[in-house]
């Protein structure tokens, strides 16, 4: 619901947050680019961050803006850290939309200026220039308020569709529209549908689907949400390599996959995914560290291990040291590489020979 939480609701939510933190939660997270989290005020977020700070845990957020409102969103994160005293993490920092790529310098300067005066703010990135999300990023928050069923019901209303056709194709300072952040219709790729009848569209771009359906981009997106009964798994090519390389080299940035764990078998083959689900860390080590030399191998390993473990306050993890749990990955730096692609994402990486978790063998000679 798009309204401030009542004092009683805030009391209840903060009680639940503290209960989870006491039980061992590594932090409090909010996805501010998505409904309903986008309805949270900064003041409400400060309260949650204060709860995290009480336990020396992270306040983690998918920022409110990554494109047109990127700099304002960074300011909000810094403000939350200042007002709460919490350590904060921007998850998957990016500069989205070709009209915003020039903001990279200002974004880095804001964060590093805050760090220089003692603000504990860090970030993570995934090593790809495409994001994965849903079609909710192409529609304003008001049409999504109340949940998926209500959203779909609104999309069946001719008056709502007429209003949306205008808002989805008109630049606005009120919300960030992923449809307008790609350079062309081939910058939006569909990777997963719930409706079996729509499965043939998996792996096709918005341009291709529009041609098949004979409808405009905005109409096509609305129809897909209705027909699939979901937000539709979607990949957006909204970033640029030069900016990604800049972010990778920042010492306070760790690496993430921003994807669930999957296997190229069984139920996981019913839909496609973003290649980051299989290739993020091997792509970082192979392409950006070995081939492009953006970082030393030692520094790259720190970004994958001790830096995130320290940020998350994972005790006895992230280092090879006496008394630490034996979490080890043995890989060949000359061979390590990602094999997952956007057309064939469900492929394991090459070059990982052994994995030990808590001293137990999980991968041996490259096999699970």
mmCIF file of C-alpha atoms in Angstrom:
data_model
loop_
_atom_site.group_PDB
_atom_site.id
_atom_site.type_symbol
_atom_site.label_atom_id
_atom_site.label_comp_id
_atom_site.label_asym_id
_atom_site.label_seq_id
_atom_site.Cartn_x
_atom_site.Cartn_y
_atom_site.Cartn_z
ATOM 1 C CA UNK A 1 0.000 0.000 0.000
ATOM 2 C CA UNK A 2 1.376 3.387 -0.988
ATOM 3 C CA UNK A 3 1.174 5.152 2.357
ATOM 4 C CA UNK A 4 3.395 5.665 5.407
ATOM 5 C CA UNK A 5 3.429 2.855 7.947
ATOM 6 C CA UNK A 6 1.510 3.623 11.122
ATOM 7 C CA UNK A 7 3.450 3.811 14.407
ATOM 8 C CA UNK A 8 1.984 0.449 15.391
ATOM 9 C CA UNK A 9 3.000 -1.120 12.070
ATOM 10 C CA UNK A 10 6.539 0.258 12.412
ATOM 11 C CA UNK A 11 6.757 -1.113 15.949
ATOM 12 C CA UNK A 12 5.683 -4.559 14.740
ATOM 13 C CA UNK A 13 8.051 -4.579 11.739
ATOM 14 C CA UNK A 14 11.023 -3.419 13.802
ATOM 15 C CA UNK A 15 10.245 -6.072 16.400
ATOM 16 C CA UNK A 16 10.291 -8.741 13.685
ATOM 17 C CA UNK A 17 13.536 -7.343 12.269
ATOM 18 C CA UNK A 18 15.245 -7.408 15.678
ATOM 19 C CA UNK A 19 13.966 -10.939 16.296
ATOM 20 C CA UNK A 20 15.552 -12.060 13.007
ATOM 21 C CA UNK A 21 18.808 -10.221 13.762
ATOM 22 C CA UNK A 22 18.993 -11.873 17.170
ATOM 23 C CA UNK A 23 18.506 -15.233 15.450
ATOM 24 C CA UNK A 24 21.501 -14.569 13.183
ATOM 25 C CA UNK A 25 20.254 -12.663 10.122
ATOM 26 C CA UNK A 26 23.198 -10.966 8.398
ATOM 27 C CA UNK A 27 21.307 -7.719 7.848
ATOM 28 C CA UNK A 28 18.158 -5.920 6.812
ATOM 29 C CA UNK A 29 17.516 -5.543 3.084
ATOM 30 C CA UNK A 30 15.130 -3.499 0.963
ATOM 31 C CA UNK A 31 14.516 -3.554 -2.787
ATOM 32 C CA UNK A 32 13.628 0.091 -3.287
ATOM 33 C CA UNK A 33 13.225 -0.098 -7.061
ATOM 34 C CA UNK A 34 10.300 -2.502 -6.662
ATOM 35 C CA UNK A 35 6.758 -2.364 -5.311
ATOM 36 C CA UNK A 36 6.006 -2.438 -2.394
ATOM 37 C CA UNK A 37 9.461 -1.476 -1.045
ATOM 38 C CA UNK A 38 9.447 1.604 -3.261
ATOM 39 C CA UNK A 39 6.716 2.979 -1.007
ATOM 40 C CA UNK A 40 9.102 3.095 1.993
ATOM 41 C CA UNK A 41 10.166 6.571 3.054
ATOM 42 C CA UNK A 42 13.779 7.381 3.868
ATOM 43 C CA UNK A 43 12.788 7.902 7.509
ATOM 44 C CA UNK A 44 11.312 4.390 7.680
ATOM 45 C CA UNK A 45 14.480 2.948 6.140
ATOM 46 C CA UNK A 46 16.615 4.784 8.704
ATOM 47 C CA UNK A 47 14.656 3.023 11.455
ATOM 48 C CA UNK A 48 15.376 -0.388 9.935
ATOM 49 C CA UNK A 49 19.034 0.529 9.454
ATOM 50 C CA UNK A 50 19.236 1.552 13.121
ATOM 51 C CA UNK A 51 17.959 -1.903 14.072
ATOM 52 C CA UNK A 52 20.693 -3.473 11.940
ATOM 53 C CA UNK A 53 23.303 -1.195 13.507
ATOM 54 C CA UNK A 54 22.331 -2.362 17.006
ATOM 55 C CA UNK A 55 23.688 -5.799 16.041
ATOM 56 C CA UNK A 56 26.553 -4.542 13.821
ATOM 57 C CA UNK A 57 24.768 -5.959 10.791
ATOM 58 C CA UNK A 58 24.394 -4.496 7.309
ATOM 59 C CA UNK A 59 21.598 -2.419 5.882
ATOM 60 C CA UNK A 60 21.514 -3.601 2.270
ATOM 61 C CA UNK A 61 19.495 -1.997 -0.511
ATOM 62 C CA UNK A 62 18.734 -2.271 -4.168
ATOM 63 C CA UNK A 63 18.703 1.485 -4.620
ATOM 64 C CA UNK A 64 15.620 3.480 -5.527
ATOM 65 C CA UNK A 65 17.232 4.534 -8.802
ATOM 66 C CA UNK A 66 20.010 3.206 -11.016
ATOM 67 C CA UNK A 67 19.524 5.421 -14.043
ATOM 68 C CA UNK A 68 17.876 8.827 -14.210
ATOM 69 C CA UNK A 69 17.769 9.015 -10.399
ATOM 70 C CA UNK A 70 21.085 7.283 -9.710
ATOM 71 C CA UNK A 71 22.808 10.166 -7.952
ATOM 72 C CA UNK A 72 19.775 10.967 -5.809
ATOM 73 C CA UNK A 73 19.555 7.296 -4.826
ATOM 74 C CA UNK A 74 23.209 7.266 -3.759
ATOM 75 C CA UNK A 75 22.553 10.382 -1.682
ATOM 76 C CA UNK A 76 19.706 8.529 0.047
ATOM 77 C CA UNK A 77 21.962 5.578 0.901
ATOM 78 C CA UNK A 78 24.594 7.905 2.337
ATOM 79 C CA UNK A 79 21.894 9.720 4.315
ATOM 80 C CA UNK A 80 20.625 6.418 5.742
ATOM 81 C CA UNK A 81 24.170 5.556 6.856
ATOM 82 C CA UNK A 82 24.680 9.011 8.378
ATOM 83 C CA UNK A 83 21.374 9.084 10.259
ATOM 84 C CA UNK A 84 21.415 5.474 11.467
ATOM 85 C CA UNK A 85 25.077 4.814 12.107
ATOM 86 C CA UNK A 86 24.690 1.568 10.174
ATOM 87 C CA UNK A 87 27.069 0.013 7.713
ATOM 88 C CA UNK A 88 25.334 0.082 4.317
ATOM 89 C CA UNK A 89 25.789 -1.893 1.124
ATOM 90 C CA UNK A 90 24.533 -0.962 -2.337
ATOM 91 C CA UNK A 91 23.735 -4.227 -3.975
ATOM 92 C CA UNK A 92 24.704 -4.563 -7.601
ATOM 93 C CA UNK A 93 25.787 -0.979 -8.190
ATOM 94 C CA UNK A 94 25.273 -0.033 -11.829
ATOM 95 C CA UNK A 95 24.671 2.920 -14.131
ATOM 96 C CA UNK A 96 21.604 1.987 -16.177
ATOM 97 C CA UNK A 97 20.412 3.599 -19.380
ATOM 98 C CA UNK A 98 22.598 4.981 -22.142
ATOM 99 C CA UNK A 99 21.630 8.570 -21.298
ATOM 100 C CA UNK A 100 23.053 8.071 -17.792
ATOM 101 C CA UNK A 101 26.370 6.347 -18.524
ATOM 102 C CA UNK A 102 28.246 9.637 -18.072
ATOM 103 C CA UNK A 103 27.235 9.721 -14.380
ATOM 104 C CA UNK A 104 29.891 7.176 -13.432
ATOM 105 C CA UNK A 105 32.391 9.792 -12.215
ATOM 106 C CA UNK A 106 29.855 11.628 -10.060
ATOM 107 C CA UNK A 107 28.575 8.355 -8.587
ATOM 108 C CA UNK A 108 32.038 7.197 -7.564
ATOM 109 C CA UNK A 109 32.952 10.635 -6.222
ATOM 110 C CA UNK A 110 29.860 10.739 -3.996
ATOM 111 C CA UNK A 111 30.565 7.346 -2.454
ATOM 112 C CA UNK A 112 34.288 7.902 -1.999
ATOM 113 C CA UNK A 113 33.728 11.334 -0.440
ATOM 114 C CA UNK A 114 31.349 9.735 2.071
ATOM 115 C CA UNK A 115 33.833 6.953 2.813
ATOM 116 C CA UNK A 116 36.605 9.510 3.312
ATOM 117 C CA UNK A 117 34.624 11.155 6.119
ATOM 118 C CA UNK A 118 33.900 7.860 7.831
ATOM 119 C CA UNK A 119 30.646 6.640 6.309
ATOM 120 C CA UNK A 120 30.765 2.846 6.128
ATOM 121 C CA UNK A 121 29.365 2.277 2.645
ATOM 122 C CA UNK A 122 30.315 -0.498 0.240
ATOM 123 C CA UNK A 123 28.855 -2.028 -2.919
ATOM 124 C CA UNK A 124 28.873 -5.138 -5.056
ATOM 125 C CA UNK A 125 28.584 -5.730 -8.804
ATOM 126 C CA UNK A 126 28.034 -8.607 -11.196
ATOM 127 C CA UNK A 127 30.355 -8.706 -14.242
ATOM 128 C CA UNK A 128 27.760 -8.270 -16.994
ATOM 129 C CA UNK A 129 26.300 -5.289 -18.839
ATOM 130 C CA UNK A 130 22.768 -6.690 -18.705
ATOM 131 C CA UNK A 131 20.428 -6.860 -15.722
ATOM 132 C CA UNK A 132 17.749 -9.461 -15.047
ATOM 133 C CA UNK A 133 14.394 -8.600 -13.545
ATOM 134 C CA UNK A 134 10.766 -8.501 -14.666
ATOM 135 C CA UNK A 135 8.382 -6.352 -16.662
ATOM 136 C CA UNK A 136 7.415 -4.468 -13.505
ATOM 137 C CA UNK A 137 10.434 -2.253 -14.265
ATOM 138 C CA UNK A 138 8.660 -1.023 -17.394
ATOM 139 C CA UNK A 139 5.512 0.094 -15.584
ATOM 140 C CA UNK A 140 4.855 2.747 -12.903
ATOM 141 C CA UNK A 141 4.270 1.806 -9.282
ATOM 142 C CA UNK A 142 0.605 2.868 -9.183
ATOM 143 C CA UNK A 143 -0.491 0.098 -11.545
ATOM 144 C CA UNK A 144 1.308 -2.543 -9.430
ATOM 145 C CA UNK A 145 0.039 -1.438 -6.016
ATOM 146 C CA UNK A 146 -1.815 -4.229 -4.244
ATOM 147 C CA UNK A 147 0.102 -7.157 -5.719
ATOM 148 C CA UNK A 148 0.254 -9.250 -8.876
ATOM 149 C CA UNK A 149 -3.452 -10.153 -9.155
ATOM 150 C CA UNK A 150 -4.508 -6.525 -8.767
ATOM 151 C CA UNK A 151 -1.851 -5.434 -11.274
ATOM 152 C CA UNK A 152 -3.132 -7.935 -13.852
ATOM 153 C CA UNK A 153 -6.750 -6.909 -13.265
ATOM 154 C CA UNK A 154 -5.833 -3.272 -13.905
ATOM 155 C CA UNK A 155 -4.041 -4.233 -17.131
ATOM 156 C CA UNK A 156 -7.334 -5.622 -18.450
ATOM 157 C CA UNK A 157 -9.049 -2.241 -17.994
ATOM 158 C CA UNK A 158 -9.065 -0.230 -21.284
ATOM 159 C CA UNK A 159 -8.842 3.089 -19.418
ATOM 160 C CA UNK A 160 -5.804 1.901 -17.459
ATOM 161 C CA UNK A 161 -4.150 0.624 -20.620
ATOM 162 C CA UNK A 162 -4.657 3.944 -22.344
ATOM 163 C CA UNK A 163 -3.044 5.792 -19.437
ATOM 164 C CA UNK A 164 -0.182 3.274 -19.359
ATOM 165 C CA UNK A 165 0.468 3.553 -23.087
ATOM 166 C CA UNK A 166 1.213 7.214 -22.517
ATOM 167 C CA UNK A 167 3.248 6.800 -19.327
ATOM 168 C CA UNK A 168 5.322 3.870 -20.616
ATOM 169 C CA UNK A 169 6.403 5.803 -23.697
ATOM 170 C CA UNK A 170 6.901 9.241 -22.154
ATOM 171 C CA UNK A 171 10.058 10.122 -20.164
ATOM 172 C CA UNK A 172 9.275 11.047 -16.556
ATOM 173 C CA UNK A 173 11.201 12.212 -13.521
ATOM 174 C CA UNK A 174 8.700 10.393 -11.277
ATOM 175 C CA UNK A 175 9.871 6.856 -12.014
ATOM 176 C CA UNK A 176 12.599 4.948 -13.860
ATOM 177 C CA UNK A 177 11.343 3.152 -16.955
ATOM 178 C CA UNK A 178 13.472 0.223 -18.137
ATOM 179 C CA UNK A 179 11.708 0.302 -21.511
ATOM 180 C CA UNK A 180 13.289 3.700 -22.167
ATOM 181 C CA UNK A 181 16.726 2.740 -20.778
ATOM 182 C CA UNK A 182 17.600 0.296 -23.585
ATOM 183 C CA UNK A 183 18.926 1.647 -26.869
ATOM 184 C CA UNK A 184 16.562 -0.467 -28.992
ATOM 185 C CA UNK A 185 13.934 -3.179 -28.657
ATOM 186 C CA UNK A 186 16.557 -5.922 -28.968
ATOM 187 C CA UNK A 187 17.906 -4.701 -25.623
ATOM 188 C CA UNK A 188 15.070 -6.523 -23.843
ATOM 189 C CA UNK A 189 15.295 -10.329 -23.815
ATOM 190 C CA UNK A 190 12.671 -12.705 -22.385
ATOM 191 C CA UNK A 191 14.084 -15.591 -20.348
ATOM 192 C CA UNK A 192 11.186 -17.188 -18.496
ATOM 193 C CA UNK A 193 7.418 -17.685 -18.683
ATOM 194 C CA UNK A 194 5.009 -19.553 -16.408
ATOM 195 C CA UNK A 195 2.389 -20.104 -19.120
ATOM 196 C CA UNK A 196 3.394 -23.155 -21.234
ATOM 197 C CA UNK A 197 1.827 -21.520 -24.313
ATOM 198 C CA UNK A 198 4.326 -18.658 -24.061
ATOM 199 C CA UNK A 199 7.412 -20.884 -23.664
ATOM 200 C CA UNK A 200 8.299 -20.515 -27.395
ATOM 201 C CA UNK A 201 8.971 -16.823 -26.732
ATOM 202 C CA UNK A 202 11.818 -17.705 -24.354
ATOM 203 C CA UNK A 203 15.076 -16.334 -25.754
ATOM 204 C CA UNK A 204 13.347 -13.829 -28.043
ATOM 205 C CA UNK A 205 13.770 -10.068 -27.834
ATOM 206 C CA UNK A 206 10.992 -7.542 -27.415
ATOM 207 C CA UNK A 207 11.504 -6.490 -31.036
ATOM 208 C CA UNK A 208 10.971 -10.063 -32.221
ATOM 209 C CA UNK A 209 7.867 -10.567 -30.076
ATOM 210 C CA UNK A 210 6.366 -7.261 -31.234
ATOM 211 C CA UNK A 211 6.838 -8.383 -34.845
ATOM 212 C CA UNK A 212 5.186 -11.728 -34.099
ATOM 213 C CA UNK A 213 2.226 -10.180 -32.273
ATOM 214 C CA UNK A 214 1.802 -7.068 -34.407
ATOM 215 C CA UNK A 215 1.514 -4.870 -31.309
ATOM 216 C CA UNK A 216 3.457 -1.882 -29.999
ATOM 217 C CA UNK A 217 6.181 -2.429 -27.367
ATOM 218 C CA UNK A 218 4.050 -1.078 -24.502
ATOM 219 C CA UNK A 219 0.999 -3.111 -25.553
ATOM 220 C CA UNK A 220 3.142 -6.225 -25.936
ATOM 221 C CA UNK A 221 4.543 -5.897 -22.417
ATOM 222 C CA UNK A 222 1.096 -5.401 -20.903
ATOM 223 C CA UNK A 223 -0.276 -8.403 -22.810
ATOM 224 C CA UNK A 224 2.604 -10.641 -21.693
ATOM 225 C CA UNK A 225 2.038 -9.898 -18.002
ATOM 226 C CA UNK A 226 -1.679 -10.688 -18.376
ATOM 227 C CA UNK A 227 -1.194 -13.830 -20.458
ATOM 228 C CA UNK A 228 1.632 -15.228 -18.347
ATOM 229 C CA UNK A 229 0.153 -14.317 -14.979
ATOM 230 C CA UNK A 230 3.592 -13.214 -13.818
ATOM 231 C CA UNK A 231 6.057 -10.330 -13.977
ATOM 232 C CA UNK A 232 7.860 -12.344 -16.734
ATOM 233 C CA UNK A 233 11.599 -13.039 -16.368
ATOM 234 C CA UNK A 234 13.411 -10.445 -18.451
ATOM 235 C CA UNK A 235 16.976 -9.398 -19.235
ATOM 236 C CA UNK A 236 17.745 -5.724 -19.895
ATOM 237 C CA UNK A 237 20.900 -4.601 -21.735
ATOM 238 C CA UNK A 238 21.209 -1.209 -20.079
ATOM 239 C CA UNK A 239 24.896 -0.891 -19.128
ATOM 240 C CA UNK A 240 28.248 -0.348 -20.850
ATOM 241 C CA UNK A 241 31.567 -2.207 -20.498
ATOM 242 C CA UNK A 242 33.675 0.875 -19.739
ATOM 243 C CA UNK A 243 31.629 1.640 -16.631
ATOM 244 C CA UNK A 244 31.636 -1.979 -15.497
ATOM 245 C CA UNK A 245 35.428 -2.060 -15.703
ATOM 246 C CA UNK A 246 35.630 1.111 -13.594
ATOM 247 C CA UNK A 247 33.407 -0.369 -10.897
ATOM 248 C CA UNK A 248 35.267 -3.687 -10.826
ATOM 249 C CA UNK A 249 38.519 -1.897 -10.017
ATOM 250 C CA UNK A 250 37.199 -0.061 -6.932
ATOM 251 C CA UNK A 251 38.678 -1.570 -3.734
ATOM 252 C CA UNK A 252 35.390 -1.305 -1.800
ATOM 253 C CA UNK A 253 33.404 -3.254 -4.411
ATOM 254 C CA UNK A 254 32.913 -7.015 -4.044
ATOM 255 C CA UNK A 255 31.481 -9.430 -6.611
ATOM 256 C CA UNK A 256 28.027 -10.972 -6.647
ATOM 257 C CA UNK A 257 25.921 -13.147 -8.919
ATOM 258 C CA UNK A 258 22.503 -11.650 -8.030
ATOM 259 C CA UNK A 259 21.077 -15.022 -9.030
ATOM 260 C CA UNK A 260 19.700 -18.130 -7.385
ATOM 261 C CA UNK A 261 21.700 -21.358 -7.490
ATOM 262 C CA UNK A 262 20.657 -23.592 -10.358
ATOM 263 C CA UNK A 263 21.729 -26.791 -12.120
ATOM 264 C CA UNK A 264 21.484 -27.578 -15.870
ATOM 265 C CA UNK A 265 19.056 -30.441 -15.287
ATOM 266 C CA UNK A 266 15.524 -31.277 -14.179
ATOM 267 C CA UNK A 267 13.091 -28.522 -13.292
ATOM 268 C CA UNK A 268 15.725 -25.838 -13.881
ATOM 269 C CA UNK A 269 15.556 -26.487 -17.621
ATOM 270 C CA UNK A 270 11.900 -25.446 -17.819
ATOM 271 C CA UNK A 271 12.939 -21.820 -18.163
ATOM 272 C CA UNK A 272 16.026 -19.882 -19.129
ATOM 273 C CA UNK A 273 18.020 -17.510 -16.921
ATOM 274 C CA UNK A 274 20.732 -14.866 -16.936
ATOM 275 C CA UNK A 275 24.246 -16.321 -17.490
ATOM 276 C CA UNK A 276 25.311 -14.767 -14.185
ATOM 277 C CA UNK A 277 23.616 -17.707 -12.445
ATOM 278 C CA UNK A 278 26.424 -19.926 -13.759
ATOM 279 C CA UNK A 279 29.285 -17.646 -14.739
ATOM 280 C CA UNK A 280 29.696 -14.556 -12.537
ATOM 281 C CA UNK A 281 32.780 -15.441 -10.526
ATOM 282 C CA UNK A 282 34.602 -17.421 -13.207
ATOM 283 C CA UNK A 283 33.923 -14.602 -15.695
ATOM 284 C CA UNK A 284 35.412 -12.110 -13.242
ATOM 285 C CA UNK A 285 38.548 -14.231 -12.717
ATOM 286 C CA UNK A 286 38.963 -15.247 -16.351
ATOM 287 C CA UNK A 287 37.971 -12.268 -18.439
ATOM 288 C CA UNK A 288 38.552 -9.259 -16.230
ATOM 289 C CA UNK A 289 41.441 -10.456 -14.054
ATOM 290 C CA UNK A 290 43.503 -12.831 -16.229
ATOM 291 C CA UNK A 291 42.687 -11.580 -19.749
ATOM 292 C CA UNK A 292 42.248 -7.850 -19.140
ATOM 293 C CA UNK A 293 44.464 -7.488 -16.080
ATOM 294 C CA UNK A 294 42.129 -5.097 -14.251
ATOM 295 C CA UNK A 295 43.202 -6.516 -10.866
ATOM 296 C CA UNK A 296 45.898 -8.756 -9.463
ATOM 297 C CA UNK A 297 44.761 -12.300 -8.777
ATOM 298 C CA UNK A 298 45.350 -11.752 -5.053
ATOM 299 C CA UNK A 299 43.129 -8.652 -4.987
ATOM 300 C CA UNK A 300 40.480 -10.466 -7.038
ATOM 301 C CA UNK A 301 40.393 -13.300 -4.508
ATOM 302 C CA UNK A 302 39.966 -10.736 -1.700
ATOM 303 C CA UNK A 303 36.924 -9.301 -3.479
ATOM 304 C CA UNK A 304 35.378 -12.771 -3.650
ATOM 305 C CA UNK A 305 36.195 -13.916 -0.125
ATOM 306 C CA UNK A 306 37.394 -11.800 2.794
ATOM 307 C CA UNK A 307 35.769 -8.531 1.692
ATOM 308 C CA UNK A 308 32.173 -9.835 1.488
ATOM 309 C CA UNK A 309 32.714 -12.104 4.513
ATOM 310 C CA UNK A 310 33.890 -9.099 6.525
ATOM 311 C CA UNK A 311 31.029 -6.900 5.320
ATOM 312 C CA UNK A 312 28.534 -9.568 6.340
ATOM 313 C CA UNK A 313 30.402 -10.258 9.608
ATOM 314 C CA UNK A 314 30.590 -13.960 8.796
ATOM 315 C CA UNK A 315 32.683 -15.324 11.630
ATOM 316 C CA UNK A 316 35.625 -17.579 10.733
ATOM 317 C CA UNK A 317 34.863 -17.340 7.027
ATOM 318 C CA UNK A 318 36.568 -15.725 4.061
ATOM 319 C CA UNK A 319 40.203 -16.441 4.948
ATOM 320 C CA UNK A 320 42.561 -19.385 5.118
ATOM 321 C CA UNK A 321 43.580 -19.062 8.757
ATOM 322 C CA UNK A 322 43.865 -21.189 11.918
ATOM 323 C CA UNK A 323 40.475 -21.794 13.488
ATOM 324 C CA UNK A 324 38.554 -20.823 10.340
ATOM 325 C CA UNK A 325 36.135 -23.147 8.591
ATOM 326 C CA UNK A 326 37.770 -24.860 5.626
ATOM 327 C CA UNK A 327 35.831 -23.232 2.770
ATOM 328 C CA UNK A 328 38.173 -23.632 -0.195
ATOM 329 C CA UNK A 329 37.955 -23.316 -3.973
ATOM 330 C CA UNK A 330 40.864 -24.721 -5.986
ATOM 331 C CA UNK A 331 40.887 -23.408 -9.557
ATOM 332 C CA UNK A 332 43.355 -23.155 -12.426
ATOM 333 C CA UNK A 333 43.911 -19.434 -13.145
ATOM 334 C CA UNK A 334 45.073 -20.250 -16.686
ATOM 335 C CA UNK A 335 41.881 -22.174 -17.456
ATOM 336 C CA UNK A 336 39.116 -20.550 -15.392
ATOM 337 C CA UNK A 337 36.394 -19.106 -17.623
ATOM 338 C CA UNK A 338 32.639 -18.759 -17.904
ATOM 339 C CA UNK A 339 30.805 -20.754 -20.560
ATOM 340 C CA UNK A 340 27.291 -19.431 -19.907
ATOM 341 C CA UNK A 341 25.903 -17.094 -22.574
ATOM 342 C CA UNK A 342 22.650 -15.193 -22.951
ATOM 343 C CA UNK A 343 21.436 -17.677 -25.573
ATOM 344 C CA UNK A 344 22.740 -20.738 -23.664
ATOM 345 C CA UNK A 345 23.078 -19.653 -20.035
ATOM 346 C CA UNK A 346 22.823 -23.029 -18.318
ATOM 347 C CA UNK A 347 26.449 -24.093 -18.627
ATOM 348 C CA UNK A 348 28.935 -24.622 -15.825
ATOM 349 C CA UNK A 349 32.240 -22.774 -15.812
ATOM 350 C CA UNK A 350 35.600 -24.373 -16.623
ATOM 351 C CA UNK A 351 38.676 -24.459 -14.442
ATOM 352 C CA UNK A 352 37.290 -25.219 -10.975
ATOM 353 C CA UNK A 353 38.867 -28.490 -9.831
ATOM 354 C CA UNK A 354 37.960 -28.781 -6.141
ATOM 355 C CA UNK A 355 35.522 -27.141 -3.725
ATOM 356 C CA UNK A 356 35.452 -27.795 0.013
ATOM 357 C CA UNK A 357 32.703 -26.480 2.307
ATOM 358 C CA UNK A 358 33.374 -26.843 6.033
ATOM 359 C CA UNK A 359 36.172 -29.224 5.074
ATOM 360 C CA UNK A 360 33.850 -31.529 3.128
ATOM 361 C CA UNK A 361 34.498 -32.247 -0.549
ATOM 362 C CA UNK A 362 31.743 -30.802 -2.754
ATOM 363 C CA UNK A 363 33.528 -30.740 -6.135
ATOM 364 C CA UNK A 364 36.289 -33.190 -7.055
ATOM 365 C CA UNK A 365 38.147 -33.220 -10.372
ATOM 366 C CA UNK A 366 35.604 -30.740 -11.699
ATOM 367 C CA UNK A 367 32.578 -32.895 -10.845
ATOM 368 C CA UNK A 368 29.993 -32.334 -8.121
#
